[in-house]
PDB file of C-alpha atoms in Angstrom:
ATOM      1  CA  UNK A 191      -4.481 -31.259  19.750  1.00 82.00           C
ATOM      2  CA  UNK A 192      -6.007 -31.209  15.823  1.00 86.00           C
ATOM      3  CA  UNK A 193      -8.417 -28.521  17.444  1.00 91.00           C
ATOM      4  CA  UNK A 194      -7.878 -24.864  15.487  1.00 92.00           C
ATOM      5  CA  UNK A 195     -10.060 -21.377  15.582  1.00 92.00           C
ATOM      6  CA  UNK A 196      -9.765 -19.812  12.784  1.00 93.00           C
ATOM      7  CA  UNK A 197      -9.971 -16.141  11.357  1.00 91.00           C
ATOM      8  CA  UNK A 198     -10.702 -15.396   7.783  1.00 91.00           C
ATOM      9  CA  UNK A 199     -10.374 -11.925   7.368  1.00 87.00           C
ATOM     10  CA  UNK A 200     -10.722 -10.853   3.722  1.00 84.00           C
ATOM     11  CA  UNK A 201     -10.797  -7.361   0.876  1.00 78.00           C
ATOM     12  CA  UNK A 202     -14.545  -6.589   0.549  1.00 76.00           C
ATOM     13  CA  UNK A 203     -16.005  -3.089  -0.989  1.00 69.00           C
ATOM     14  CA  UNK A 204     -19.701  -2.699   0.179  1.00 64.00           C
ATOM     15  CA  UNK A 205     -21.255  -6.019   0.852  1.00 66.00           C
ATOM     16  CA  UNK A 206     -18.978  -7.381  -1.817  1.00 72.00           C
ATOM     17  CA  UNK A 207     -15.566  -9.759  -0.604  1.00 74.00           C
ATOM     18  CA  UNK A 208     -12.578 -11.048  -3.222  1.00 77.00           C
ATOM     19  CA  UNK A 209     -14.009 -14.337  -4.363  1.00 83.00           C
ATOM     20  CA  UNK A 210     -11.293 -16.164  -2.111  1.00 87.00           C
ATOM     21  CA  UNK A 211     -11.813 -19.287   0.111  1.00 89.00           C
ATOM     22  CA  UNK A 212      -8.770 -21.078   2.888  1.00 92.00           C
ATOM     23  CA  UNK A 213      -8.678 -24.434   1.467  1.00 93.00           C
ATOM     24  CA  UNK A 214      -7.778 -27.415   4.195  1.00 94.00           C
ATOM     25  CA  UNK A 215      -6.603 -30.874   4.077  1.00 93.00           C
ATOM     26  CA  UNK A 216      -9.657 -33.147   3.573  1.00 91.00           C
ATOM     27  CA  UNK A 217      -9.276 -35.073   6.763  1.00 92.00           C
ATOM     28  CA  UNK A 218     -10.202 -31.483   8.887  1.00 92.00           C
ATOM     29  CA  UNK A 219     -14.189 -30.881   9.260  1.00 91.00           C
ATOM     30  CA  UNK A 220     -15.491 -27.682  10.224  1.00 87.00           C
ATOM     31  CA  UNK A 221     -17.148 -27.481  13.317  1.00 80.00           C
ATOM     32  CA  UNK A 222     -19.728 -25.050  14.069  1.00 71.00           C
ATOM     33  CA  UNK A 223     -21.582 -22.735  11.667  1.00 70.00           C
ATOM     34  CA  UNK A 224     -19.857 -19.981  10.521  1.00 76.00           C
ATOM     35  CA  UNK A 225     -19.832 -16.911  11.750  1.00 85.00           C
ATOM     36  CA  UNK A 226     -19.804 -14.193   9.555  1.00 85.00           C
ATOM     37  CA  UNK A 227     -19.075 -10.380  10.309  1.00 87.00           C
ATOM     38  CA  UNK A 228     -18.918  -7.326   7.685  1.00 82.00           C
ATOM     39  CA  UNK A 229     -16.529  -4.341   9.016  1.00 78.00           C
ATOM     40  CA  UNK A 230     -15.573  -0.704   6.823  1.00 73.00           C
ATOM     41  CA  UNK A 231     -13.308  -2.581   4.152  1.00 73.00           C
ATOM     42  CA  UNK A 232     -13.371  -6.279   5.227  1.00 79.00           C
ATOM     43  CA  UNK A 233     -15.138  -9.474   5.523  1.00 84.00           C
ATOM     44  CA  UNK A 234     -14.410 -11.610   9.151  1.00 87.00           C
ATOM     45  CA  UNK A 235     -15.583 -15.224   8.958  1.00 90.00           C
ATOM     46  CA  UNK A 236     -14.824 -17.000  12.092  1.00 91.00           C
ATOM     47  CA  UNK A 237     -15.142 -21.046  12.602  1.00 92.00           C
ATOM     48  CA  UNK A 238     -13.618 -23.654  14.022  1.00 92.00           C
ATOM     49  CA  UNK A 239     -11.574 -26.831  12.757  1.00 91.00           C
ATOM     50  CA  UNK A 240     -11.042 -29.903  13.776  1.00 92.00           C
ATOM     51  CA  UNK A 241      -7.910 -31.916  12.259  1.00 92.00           C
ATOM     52  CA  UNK A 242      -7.350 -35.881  13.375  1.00 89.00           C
ATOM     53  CA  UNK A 243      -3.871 -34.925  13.044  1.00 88.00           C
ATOM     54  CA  UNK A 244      -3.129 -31.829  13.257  1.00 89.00           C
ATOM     55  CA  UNK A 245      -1.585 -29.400  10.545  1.00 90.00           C
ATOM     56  CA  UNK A 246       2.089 -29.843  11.065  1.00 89.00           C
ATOM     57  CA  UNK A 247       3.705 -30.535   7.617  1.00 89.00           C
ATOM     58  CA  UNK A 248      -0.113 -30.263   5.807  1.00 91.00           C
ATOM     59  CA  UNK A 249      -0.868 -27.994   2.944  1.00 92.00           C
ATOM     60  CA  UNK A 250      -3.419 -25.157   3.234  1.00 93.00           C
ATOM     61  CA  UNK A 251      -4.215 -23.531  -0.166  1.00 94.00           C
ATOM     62  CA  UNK A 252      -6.079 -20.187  -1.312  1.00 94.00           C
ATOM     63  CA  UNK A 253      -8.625 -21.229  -3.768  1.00 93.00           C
ATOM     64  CA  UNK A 254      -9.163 -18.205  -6.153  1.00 91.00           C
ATOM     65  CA  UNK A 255      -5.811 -16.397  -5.317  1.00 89.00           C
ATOM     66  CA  UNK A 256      -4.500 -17.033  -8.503  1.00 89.00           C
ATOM     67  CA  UNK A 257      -7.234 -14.512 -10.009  1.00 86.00           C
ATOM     68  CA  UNK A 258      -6.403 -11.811  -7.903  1.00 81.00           C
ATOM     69  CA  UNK A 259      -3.060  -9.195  -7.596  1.00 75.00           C
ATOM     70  CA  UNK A 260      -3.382  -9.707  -3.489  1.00 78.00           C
ATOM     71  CA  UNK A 261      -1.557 -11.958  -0.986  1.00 82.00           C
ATOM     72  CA  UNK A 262      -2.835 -13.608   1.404  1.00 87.00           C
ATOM     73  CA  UNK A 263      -0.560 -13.269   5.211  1.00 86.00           C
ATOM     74  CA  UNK A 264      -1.188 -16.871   6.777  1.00 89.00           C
ATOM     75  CA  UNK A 265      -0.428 -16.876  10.346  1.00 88.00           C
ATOM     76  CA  UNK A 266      -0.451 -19.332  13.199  1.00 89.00           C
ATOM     77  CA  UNK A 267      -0.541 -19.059  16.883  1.00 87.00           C
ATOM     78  CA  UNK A 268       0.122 -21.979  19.111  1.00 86.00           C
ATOM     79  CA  UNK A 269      -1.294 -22.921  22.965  1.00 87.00           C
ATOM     80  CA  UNK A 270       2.944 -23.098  23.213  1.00 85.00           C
ATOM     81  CA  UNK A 271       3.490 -19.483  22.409  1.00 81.00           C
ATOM     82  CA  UNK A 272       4.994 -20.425  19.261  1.00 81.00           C
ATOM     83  CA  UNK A 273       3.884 -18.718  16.057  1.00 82.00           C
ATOM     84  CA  UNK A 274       5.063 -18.747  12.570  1.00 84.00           C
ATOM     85  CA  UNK A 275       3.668 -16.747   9.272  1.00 83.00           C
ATOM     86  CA  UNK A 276       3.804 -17.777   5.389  1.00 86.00           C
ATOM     87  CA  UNK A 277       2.679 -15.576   2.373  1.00 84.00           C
ATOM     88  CA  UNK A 278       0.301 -16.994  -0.337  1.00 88.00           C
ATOM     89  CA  UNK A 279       0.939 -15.189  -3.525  1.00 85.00           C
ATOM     90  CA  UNK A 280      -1.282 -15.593  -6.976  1.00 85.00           C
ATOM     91  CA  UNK A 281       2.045 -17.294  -8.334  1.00 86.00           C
ATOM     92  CA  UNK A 282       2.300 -20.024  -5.148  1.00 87.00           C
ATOM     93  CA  UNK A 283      -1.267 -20.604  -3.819  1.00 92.00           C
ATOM     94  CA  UNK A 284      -0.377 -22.662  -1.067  1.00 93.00           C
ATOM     95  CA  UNK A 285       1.736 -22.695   2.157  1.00 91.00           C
ATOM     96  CA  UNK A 286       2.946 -25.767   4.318  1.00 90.00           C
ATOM     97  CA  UNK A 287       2.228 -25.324   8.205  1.00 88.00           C
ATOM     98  CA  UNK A 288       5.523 -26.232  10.105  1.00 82.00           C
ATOM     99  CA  UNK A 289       7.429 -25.530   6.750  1.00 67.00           C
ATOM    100  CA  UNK A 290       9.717 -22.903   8.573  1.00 64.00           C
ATOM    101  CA  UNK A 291       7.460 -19.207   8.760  1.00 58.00           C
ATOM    102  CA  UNK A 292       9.468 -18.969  12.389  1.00 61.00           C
ATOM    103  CA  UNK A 293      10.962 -15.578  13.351  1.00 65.00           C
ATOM    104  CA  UNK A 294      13.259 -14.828  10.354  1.00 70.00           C
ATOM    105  CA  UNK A 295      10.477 -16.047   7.719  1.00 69.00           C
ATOM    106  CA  UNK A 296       8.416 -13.614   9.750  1.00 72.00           C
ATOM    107  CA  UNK A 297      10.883 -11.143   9.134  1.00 79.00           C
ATOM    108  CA  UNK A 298      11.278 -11.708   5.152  1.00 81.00           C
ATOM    109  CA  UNK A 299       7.663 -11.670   4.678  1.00 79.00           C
ATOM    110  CA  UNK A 300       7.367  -7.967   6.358  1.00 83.00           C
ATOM    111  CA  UNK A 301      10.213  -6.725   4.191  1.00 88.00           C
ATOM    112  CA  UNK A 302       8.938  -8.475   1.073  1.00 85.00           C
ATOM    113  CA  UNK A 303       5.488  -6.830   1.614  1.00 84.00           C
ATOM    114  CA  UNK A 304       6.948  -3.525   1.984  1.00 88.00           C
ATOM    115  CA  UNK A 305       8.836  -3.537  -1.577  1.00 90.00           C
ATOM    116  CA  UNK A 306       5.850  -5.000  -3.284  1.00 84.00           C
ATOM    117  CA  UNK A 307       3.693  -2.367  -1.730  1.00 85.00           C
ATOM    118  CA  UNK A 308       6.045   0.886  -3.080  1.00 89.00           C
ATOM    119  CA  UNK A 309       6.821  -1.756  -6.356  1.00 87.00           C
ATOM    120  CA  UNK A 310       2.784  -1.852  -7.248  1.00 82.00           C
ATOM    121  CA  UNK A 311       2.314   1.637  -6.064  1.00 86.00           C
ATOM    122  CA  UNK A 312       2.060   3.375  -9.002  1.00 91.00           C
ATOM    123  CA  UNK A 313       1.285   6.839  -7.798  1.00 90.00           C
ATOM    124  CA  UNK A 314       3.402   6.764  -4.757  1.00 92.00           C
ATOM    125  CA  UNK A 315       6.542   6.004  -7.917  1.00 93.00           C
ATOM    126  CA  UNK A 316       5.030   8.693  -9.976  1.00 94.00           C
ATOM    127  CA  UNK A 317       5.532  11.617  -7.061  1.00 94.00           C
ATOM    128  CA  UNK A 318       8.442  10.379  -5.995  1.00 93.00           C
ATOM    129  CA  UNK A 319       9.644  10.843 -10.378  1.00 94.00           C
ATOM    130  CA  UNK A 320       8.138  14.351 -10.408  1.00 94.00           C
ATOM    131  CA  UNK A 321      10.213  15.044  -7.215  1.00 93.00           C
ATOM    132  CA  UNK A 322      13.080  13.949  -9.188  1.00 92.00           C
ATOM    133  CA  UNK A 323      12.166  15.926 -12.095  1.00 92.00           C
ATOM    134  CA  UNK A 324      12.358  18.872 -10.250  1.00 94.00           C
ATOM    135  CA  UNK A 325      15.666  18.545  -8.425  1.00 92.00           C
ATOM    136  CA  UNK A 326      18.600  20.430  -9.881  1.00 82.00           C
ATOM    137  CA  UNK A 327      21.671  19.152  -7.658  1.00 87.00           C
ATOM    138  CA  UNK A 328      22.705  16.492  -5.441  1.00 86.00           C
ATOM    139  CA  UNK A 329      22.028  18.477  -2.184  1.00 91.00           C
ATOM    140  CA  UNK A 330      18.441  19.229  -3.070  1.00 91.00           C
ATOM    141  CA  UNK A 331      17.626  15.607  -4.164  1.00 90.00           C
ATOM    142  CA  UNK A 332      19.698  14.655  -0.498  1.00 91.00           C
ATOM    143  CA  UNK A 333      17.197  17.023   1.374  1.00 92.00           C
ATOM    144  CA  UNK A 334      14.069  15.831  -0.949  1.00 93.00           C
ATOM    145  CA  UNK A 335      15.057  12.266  -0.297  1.00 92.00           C
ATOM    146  CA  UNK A 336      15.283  12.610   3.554  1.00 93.00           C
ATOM    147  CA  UNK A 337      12.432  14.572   4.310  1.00 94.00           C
ATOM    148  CA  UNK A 338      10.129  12.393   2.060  1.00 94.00           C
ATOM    149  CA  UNK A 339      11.371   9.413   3.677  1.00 93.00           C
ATOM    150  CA  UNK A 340      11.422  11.362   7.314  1.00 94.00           C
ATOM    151  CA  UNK A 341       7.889  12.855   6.608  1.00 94.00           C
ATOM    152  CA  UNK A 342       6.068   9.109   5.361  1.00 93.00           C
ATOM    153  CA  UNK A 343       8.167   7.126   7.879  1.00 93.00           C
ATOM    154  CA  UNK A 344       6.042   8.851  10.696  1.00 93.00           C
ATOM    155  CA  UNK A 345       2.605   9.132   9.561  1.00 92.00           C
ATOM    156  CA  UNK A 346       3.033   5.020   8.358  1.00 91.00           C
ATOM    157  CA  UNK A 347       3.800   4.403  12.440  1.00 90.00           C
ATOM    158  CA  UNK A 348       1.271   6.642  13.319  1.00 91.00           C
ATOM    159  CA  UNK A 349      -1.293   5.576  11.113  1.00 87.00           C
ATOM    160  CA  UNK A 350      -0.093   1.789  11.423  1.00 84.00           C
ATOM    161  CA  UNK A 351      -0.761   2.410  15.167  1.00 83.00           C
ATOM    162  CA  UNK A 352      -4.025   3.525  15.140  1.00 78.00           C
ATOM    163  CA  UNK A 353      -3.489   7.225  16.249  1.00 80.00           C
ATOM    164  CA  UNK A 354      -4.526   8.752  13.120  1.00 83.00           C
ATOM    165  CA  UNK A 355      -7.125   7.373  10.259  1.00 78.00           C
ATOM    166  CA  UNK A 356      -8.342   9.124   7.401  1.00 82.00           C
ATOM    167  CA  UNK A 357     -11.102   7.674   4.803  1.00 82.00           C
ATOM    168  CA  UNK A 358      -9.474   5.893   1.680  1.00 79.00           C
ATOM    169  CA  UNK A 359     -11.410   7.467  -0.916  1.00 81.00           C
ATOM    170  CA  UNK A 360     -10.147  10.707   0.568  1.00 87.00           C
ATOM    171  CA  UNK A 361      -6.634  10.016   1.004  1.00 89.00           C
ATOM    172  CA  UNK A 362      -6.659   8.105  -2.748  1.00 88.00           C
ATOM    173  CA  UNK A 363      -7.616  12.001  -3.856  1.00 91.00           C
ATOM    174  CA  UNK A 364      -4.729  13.461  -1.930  1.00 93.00           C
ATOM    175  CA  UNK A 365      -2.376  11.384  -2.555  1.00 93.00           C
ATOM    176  CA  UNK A 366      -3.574  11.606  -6.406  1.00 93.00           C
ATOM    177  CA  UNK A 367      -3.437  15.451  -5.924  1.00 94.00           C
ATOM    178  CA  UNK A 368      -0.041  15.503  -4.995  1.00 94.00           C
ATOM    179  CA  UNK A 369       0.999  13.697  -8.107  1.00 95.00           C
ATOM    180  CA  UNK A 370      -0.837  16.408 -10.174  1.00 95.00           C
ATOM    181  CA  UNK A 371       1.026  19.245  -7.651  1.00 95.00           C
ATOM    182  CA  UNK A 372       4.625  18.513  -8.766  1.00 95.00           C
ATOM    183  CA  UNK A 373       3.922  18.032 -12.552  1.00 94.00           C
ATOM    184  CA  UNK A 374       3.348  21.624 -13.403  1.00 95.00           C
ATOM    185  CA  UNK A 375       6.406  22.512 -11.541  1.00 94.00           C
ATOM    186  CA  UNK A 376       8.918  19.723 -12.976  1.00 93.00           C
ATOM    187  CA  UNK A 377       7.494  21.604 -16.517  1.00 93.00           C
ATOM    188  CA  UNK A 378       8.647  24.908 -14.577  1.00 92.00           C
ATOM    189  CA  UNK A 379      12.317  23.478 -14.062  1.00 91.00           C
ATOM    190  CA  UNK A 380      12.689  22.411 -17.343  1.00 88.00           C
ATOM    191  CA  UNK A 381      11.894  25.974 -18.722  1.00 88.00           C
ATOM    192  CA  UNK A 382      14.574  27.108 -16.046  1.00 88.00           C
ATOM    193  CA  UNK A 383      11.856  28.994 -13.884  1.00 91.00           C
ATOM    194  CA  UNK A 384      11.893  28.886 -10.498  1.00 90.00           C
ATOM    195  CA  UNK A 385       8.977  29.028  -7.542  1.00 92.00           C
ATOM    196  CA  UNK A 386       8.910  28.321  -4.297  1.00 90.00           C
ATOM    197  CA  UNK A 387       8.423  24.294  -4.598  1.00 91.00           C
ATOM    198  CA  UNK A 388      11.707  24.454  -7.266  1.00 92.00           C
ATOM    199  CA  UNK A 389      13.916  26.405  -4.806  1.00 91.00           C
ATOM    200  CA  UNK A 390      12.784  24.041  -1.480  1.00 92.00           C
ATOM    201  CA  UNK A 391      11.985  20.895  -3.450  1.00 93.00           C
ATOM    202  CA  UNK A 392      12.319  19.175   0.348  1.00 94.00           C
ATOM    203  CA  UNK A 393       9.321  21.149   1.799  1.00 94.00           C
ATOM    204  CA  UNK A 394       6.923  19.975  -0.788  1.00 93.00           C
ATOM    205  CA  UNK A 395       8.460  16.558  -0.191  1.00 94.00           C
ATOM    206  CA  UNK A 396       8.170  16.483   3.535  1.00 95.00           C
ATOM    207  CA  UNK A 397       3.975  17.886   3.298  1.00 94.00           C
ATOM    208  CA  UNK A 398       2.732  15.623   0.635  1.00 94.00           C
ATOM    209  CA  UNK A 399       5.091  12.663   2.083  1.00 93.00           C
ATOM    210  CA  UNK A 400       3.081  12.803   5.311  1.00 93.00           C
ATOM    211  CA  UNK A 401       0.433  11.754   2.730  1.00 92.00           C
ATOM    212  CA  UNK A 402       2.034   9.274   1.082  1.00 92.00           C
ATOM    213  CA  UNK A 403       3.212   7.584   4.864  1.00 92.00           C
ATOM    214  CA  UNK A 404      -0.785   6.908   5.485  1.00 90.00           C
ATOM    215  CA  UNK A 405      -1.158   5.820   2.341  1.00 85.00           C
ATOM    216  CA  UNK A 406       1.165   3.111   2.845  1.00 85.00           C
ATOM    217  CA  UNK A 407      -0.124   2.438   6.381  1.00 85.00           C
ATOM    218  CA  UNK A 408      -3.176   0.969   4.628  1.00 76.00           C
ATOM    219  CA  UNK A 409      -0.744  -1.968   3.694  1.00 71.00           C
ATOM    220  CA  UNK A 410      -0.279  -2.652   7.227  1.00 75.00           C
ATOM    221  CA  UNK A 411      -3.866  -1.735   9.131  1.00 73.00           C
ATOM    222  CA  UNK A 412      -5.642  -4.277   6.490  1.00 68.00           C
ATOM    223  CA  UNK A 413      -3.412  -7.066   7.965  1.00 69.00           C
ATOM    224  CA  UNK A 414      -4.953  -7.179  11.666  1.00 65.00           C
ATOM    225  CA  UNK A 415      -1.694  -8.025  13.188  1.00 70.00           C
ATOM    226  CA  UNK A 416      -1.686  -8.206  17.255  1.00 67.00           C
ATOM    227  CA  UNK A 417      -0.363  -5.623  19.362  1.00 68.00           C
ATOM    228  CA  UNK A 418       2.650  -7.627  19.761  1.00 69.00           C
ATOM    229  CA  UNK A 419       3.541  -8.409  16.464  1.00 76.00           C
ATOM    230  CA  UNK A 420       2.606  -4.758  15.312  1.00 80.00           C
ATOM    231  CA  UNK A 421       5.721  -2.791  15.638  1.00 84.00           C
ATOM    232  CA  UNK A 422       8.238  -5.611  14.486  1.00 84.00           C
ATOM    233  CA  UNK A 423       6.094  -6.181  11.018  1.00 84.00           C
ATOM    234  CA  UNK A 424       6.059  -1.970  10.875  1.00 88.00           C
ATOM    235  CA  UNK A 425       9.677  -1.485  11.254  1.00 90.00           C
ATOM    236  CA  UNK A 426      10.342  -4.475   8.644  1.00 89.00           C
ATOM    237  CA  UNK A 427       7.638  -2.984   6.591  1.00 89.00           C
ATOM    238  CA  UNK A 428       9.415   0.537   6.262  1.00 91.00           C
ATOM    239  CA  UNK A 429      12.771  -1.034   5.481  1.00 92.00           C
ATOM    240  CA  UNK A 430      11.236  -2.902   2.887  1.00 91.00           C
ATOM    241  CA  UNK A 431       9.043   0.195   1.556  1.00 91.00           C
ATOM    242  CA  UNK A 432      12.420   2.439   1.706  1.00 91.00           C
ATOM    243  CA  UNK A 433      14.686  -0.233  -0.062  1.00 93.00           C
ATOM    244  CA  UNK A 434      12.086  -0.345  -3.124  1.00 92.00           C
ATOM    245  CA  UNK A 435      11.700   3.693  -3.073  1.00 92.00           C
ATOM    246  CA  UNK A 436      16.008   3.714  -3.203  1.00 92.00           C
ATOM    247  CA  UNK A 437      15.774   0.974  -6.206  1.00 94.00           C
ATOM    248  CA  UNK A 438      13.428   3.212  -8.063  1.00 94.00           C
ATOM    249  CA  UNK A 439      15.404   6.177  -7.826  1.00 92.00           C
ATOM    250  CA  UNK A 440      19.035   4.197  -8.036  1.00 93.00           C
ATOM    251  CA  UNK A 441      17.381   2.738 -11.701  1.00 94.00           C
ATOM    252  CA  UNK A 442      16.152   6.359 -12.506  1.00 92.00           C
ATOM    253  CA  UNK A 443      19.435   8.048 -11.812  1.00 91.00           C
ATOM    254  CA  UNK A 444      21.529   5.092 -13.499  1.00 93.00           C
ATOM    255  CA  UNK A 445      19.579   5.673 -16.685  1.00 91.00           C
ATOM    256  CA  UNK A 446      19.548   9.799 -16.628  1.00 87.00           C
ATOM    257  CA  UNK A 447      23.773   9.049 -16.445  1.00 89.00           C
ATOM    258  CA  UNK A 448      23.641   6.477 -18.793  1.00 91.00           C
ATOM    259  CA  UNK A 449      21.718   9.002 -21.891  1.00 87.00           C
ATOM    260  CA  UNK A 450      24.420  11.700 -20.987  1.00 86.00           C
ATOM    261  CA  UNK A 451      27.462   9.311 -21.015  1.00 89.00           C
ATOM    262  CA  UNK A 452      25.994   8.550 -24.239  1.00 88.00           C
ATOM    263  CA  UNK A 453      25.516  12.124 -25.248  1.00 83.00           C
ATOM    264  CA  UNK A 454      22.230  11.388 -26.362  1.00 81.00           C
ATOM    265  CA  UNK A 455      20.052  14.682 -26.915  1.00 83.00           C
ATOM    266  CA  UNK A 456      16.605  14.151 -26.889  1.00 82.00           C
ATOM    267  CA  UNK A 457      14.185  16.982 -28.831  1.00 85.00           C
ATOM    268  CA  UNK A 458      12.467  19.131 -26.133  1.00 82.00           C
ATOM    269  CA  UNK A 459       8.868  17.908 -26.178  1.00 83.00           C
ATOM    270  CA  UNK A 460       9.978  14.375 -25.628  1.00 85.00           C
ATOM    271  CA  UNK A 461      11.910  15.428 -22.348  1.00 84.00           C
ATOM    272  CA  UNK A 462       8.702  17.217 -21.221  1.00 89.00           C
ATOM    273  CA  UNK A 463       6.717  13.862 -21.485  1.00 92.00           C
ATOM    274  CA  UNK A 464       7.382  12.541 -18.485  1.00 93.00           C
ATOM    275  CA  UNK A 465       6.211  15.650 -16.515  1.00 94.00           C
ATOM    276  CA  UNK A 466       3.078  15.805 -19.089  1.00 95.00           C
ATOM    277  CA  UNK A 467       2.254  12.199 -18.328  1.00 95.00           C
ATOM    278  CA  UNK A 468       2.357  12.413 -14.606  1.00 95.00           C
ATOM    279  CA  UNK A 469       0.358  15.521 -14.793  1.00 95.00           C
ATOM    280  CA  UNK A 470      -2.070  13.914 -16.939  1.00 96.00           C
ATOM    281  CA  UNK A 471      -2.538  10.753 -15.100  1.00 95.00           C
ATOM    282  CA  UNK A 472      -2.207  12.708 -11.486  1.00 95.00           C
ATOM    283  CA  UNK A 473      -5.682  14.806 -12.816  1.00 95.00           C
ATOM    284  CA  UNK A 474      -7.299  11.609 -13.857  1.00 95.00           C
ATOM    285  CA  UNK A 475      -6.990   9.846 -10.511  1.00 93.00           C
ATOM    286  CA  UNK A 476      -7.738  13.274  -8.960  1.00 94.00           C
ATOM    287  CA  UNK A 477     -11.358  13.378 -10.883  1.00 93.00           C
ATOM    288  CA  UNK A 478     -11.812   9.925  -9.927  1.00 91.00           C
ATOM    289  CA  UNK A 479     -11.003   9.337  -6.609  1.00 89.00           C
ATOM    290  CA  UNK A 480     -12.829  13.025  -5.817  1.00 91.00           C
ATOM    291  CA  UNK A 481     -15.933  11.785  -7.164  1.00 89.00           C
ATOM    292  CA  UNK A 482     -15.632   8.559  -5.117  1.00 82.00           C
ATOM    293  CA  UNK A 483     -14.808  10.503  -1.974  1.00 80.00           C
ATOM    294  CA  UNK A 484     -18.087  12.850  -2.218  1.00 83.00           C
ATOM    295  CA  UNK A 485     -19.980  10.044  -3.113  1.00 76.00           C
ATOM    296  CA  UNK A 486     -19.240   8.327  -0.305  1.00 55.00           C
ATOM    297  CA  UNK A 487     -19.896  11.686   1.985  1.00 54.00           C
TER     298      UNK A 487
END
């Protein structure tokens, strides 16, 4: 009783960790040194904690959350069996232990992580636009739409697994190589040209969506969930991921109808921005993320 190990397992790049500390009620003392471990991509700090009473209905805060764009998964196992999970965000720093985080707050927090991940994933939106440039009818964008979602669905759970890793400065550059891929093309469509991407829009969307599935694995694998709680918190995950991609293309389509309900008729150069501005920012990231990925080889 009051006794608690505890795992800090944080961001770092190199040697260098997200200035972020778990903050306790001030009756708990540490107890023990800390031990400290550096691993590819993260900083483990393990110690122990002694409470006089325990941390049912205490606060536990991140202190330097609020400066960051990253959440912080708070979990809790008991001797009981019983566990229960909360999510510290920059905008609510601090969680209450015994203030719910049982199996359906569990369940919320997976699916909330999964639309924030495709919400804040700029490039992963961007591709999935340039798909949408290039479709032509409702069939095609059908096909594109299920073999993207078919193609990332599996490398996430394979990836999320552990069957399949790739280095992140790599995969940034693929995944930012893709975006640059379907720009040319989407400026191919509009000209009313036609190539092999433009006539099987769902091939493209199945290869480079096998990309984008590890890509979002990364939300997952940086988490260090157990085996048990693994496959629950990937299904969730992928509903949530899936729910925010079918937002972003409901609010795309909704305003295409709306400007031709409206009969609005936009000069040609401005409907070739789009495809210009994914292309442009697709050979940026490409550049960058390359040179990151042979400077870390």
């Amino acid at each position: 009783r009051g006794q608690y190990d505890v795992l800090w397992k944080q961001p770092a790049n190199g040697e260098y960790a997200l200035r972020m500390d778990p903050v306790f009620p001030a009756e708990c003392m540490l107890a023990g040194a800390d031990n400290r471990k550096l691993l590819p991509g993260a900083m483990l700090t393990r110690f122990h904690l002694a409470c006089p009473d325990g941390l049912e209905g205490k606060p536990v805060a991140i202190a330097g959350l609020e400066m960051t764009l990253t959440d912080v998964l708070v979990r809790l196992h008991k001797l009981d069996g019983r566990e229960e999970t909360h999510l510290a965000r920059a905008t609510d720093t601090t969680v209450t232990i015994g203030g719910g985080g049982g199996g359906w707050a569990r369940a919320g927090t997976y699916l909330r992580l999964g639309i924030q991940h495709i919400a804040l994933g700029i490039d992963h939106l961007l591709f999935v636009l340039g798909l949408l440039l290039i479709v032509r009818d409702r069939w095609m964008l059908l096909k594109t739409v299920t073999a993207f979602t078919a193609a990332h669905s599996l490398t996430l759970a394979i990836a999320t697994l552990g069957h399949i890793q790739l280095p992140v400065a790599l995969l940034n550059a693929l995944v930012a190589l893709s975006i640059l891929f379907v720009a040319p093309e989407a400026i191919r469509a509009a000209r009313s040209e036609t190539s092999l991407t433009i006539r099987h829009t769902w091939v493209v969307a199945f290869a480079f969506g096998l990309l984008h599935g590890l890509g979002f694995a990364n939300g997952l694998t940086t988490l260090g969930l157990s085996k048990g709680e693994l496959v629950p918190a990937l299904a969730l995950f992928n509903v949530g991921v899936e729910i925010g991609q079918l937002t972003f293309l409901g609010l795309v389509l909704a305003l295409g109808r709306a400007f031709r309900l409206m009969a609005i008729r936009w000069p040609e150069p401005v409907l070739r921005l789009p495809a210009y501005a994914i292309g442009a920012l697709g050979a940026m990231w490409t550049v960058q993320y390359a040179a990151v990925a042979l400077g870390a080889w």
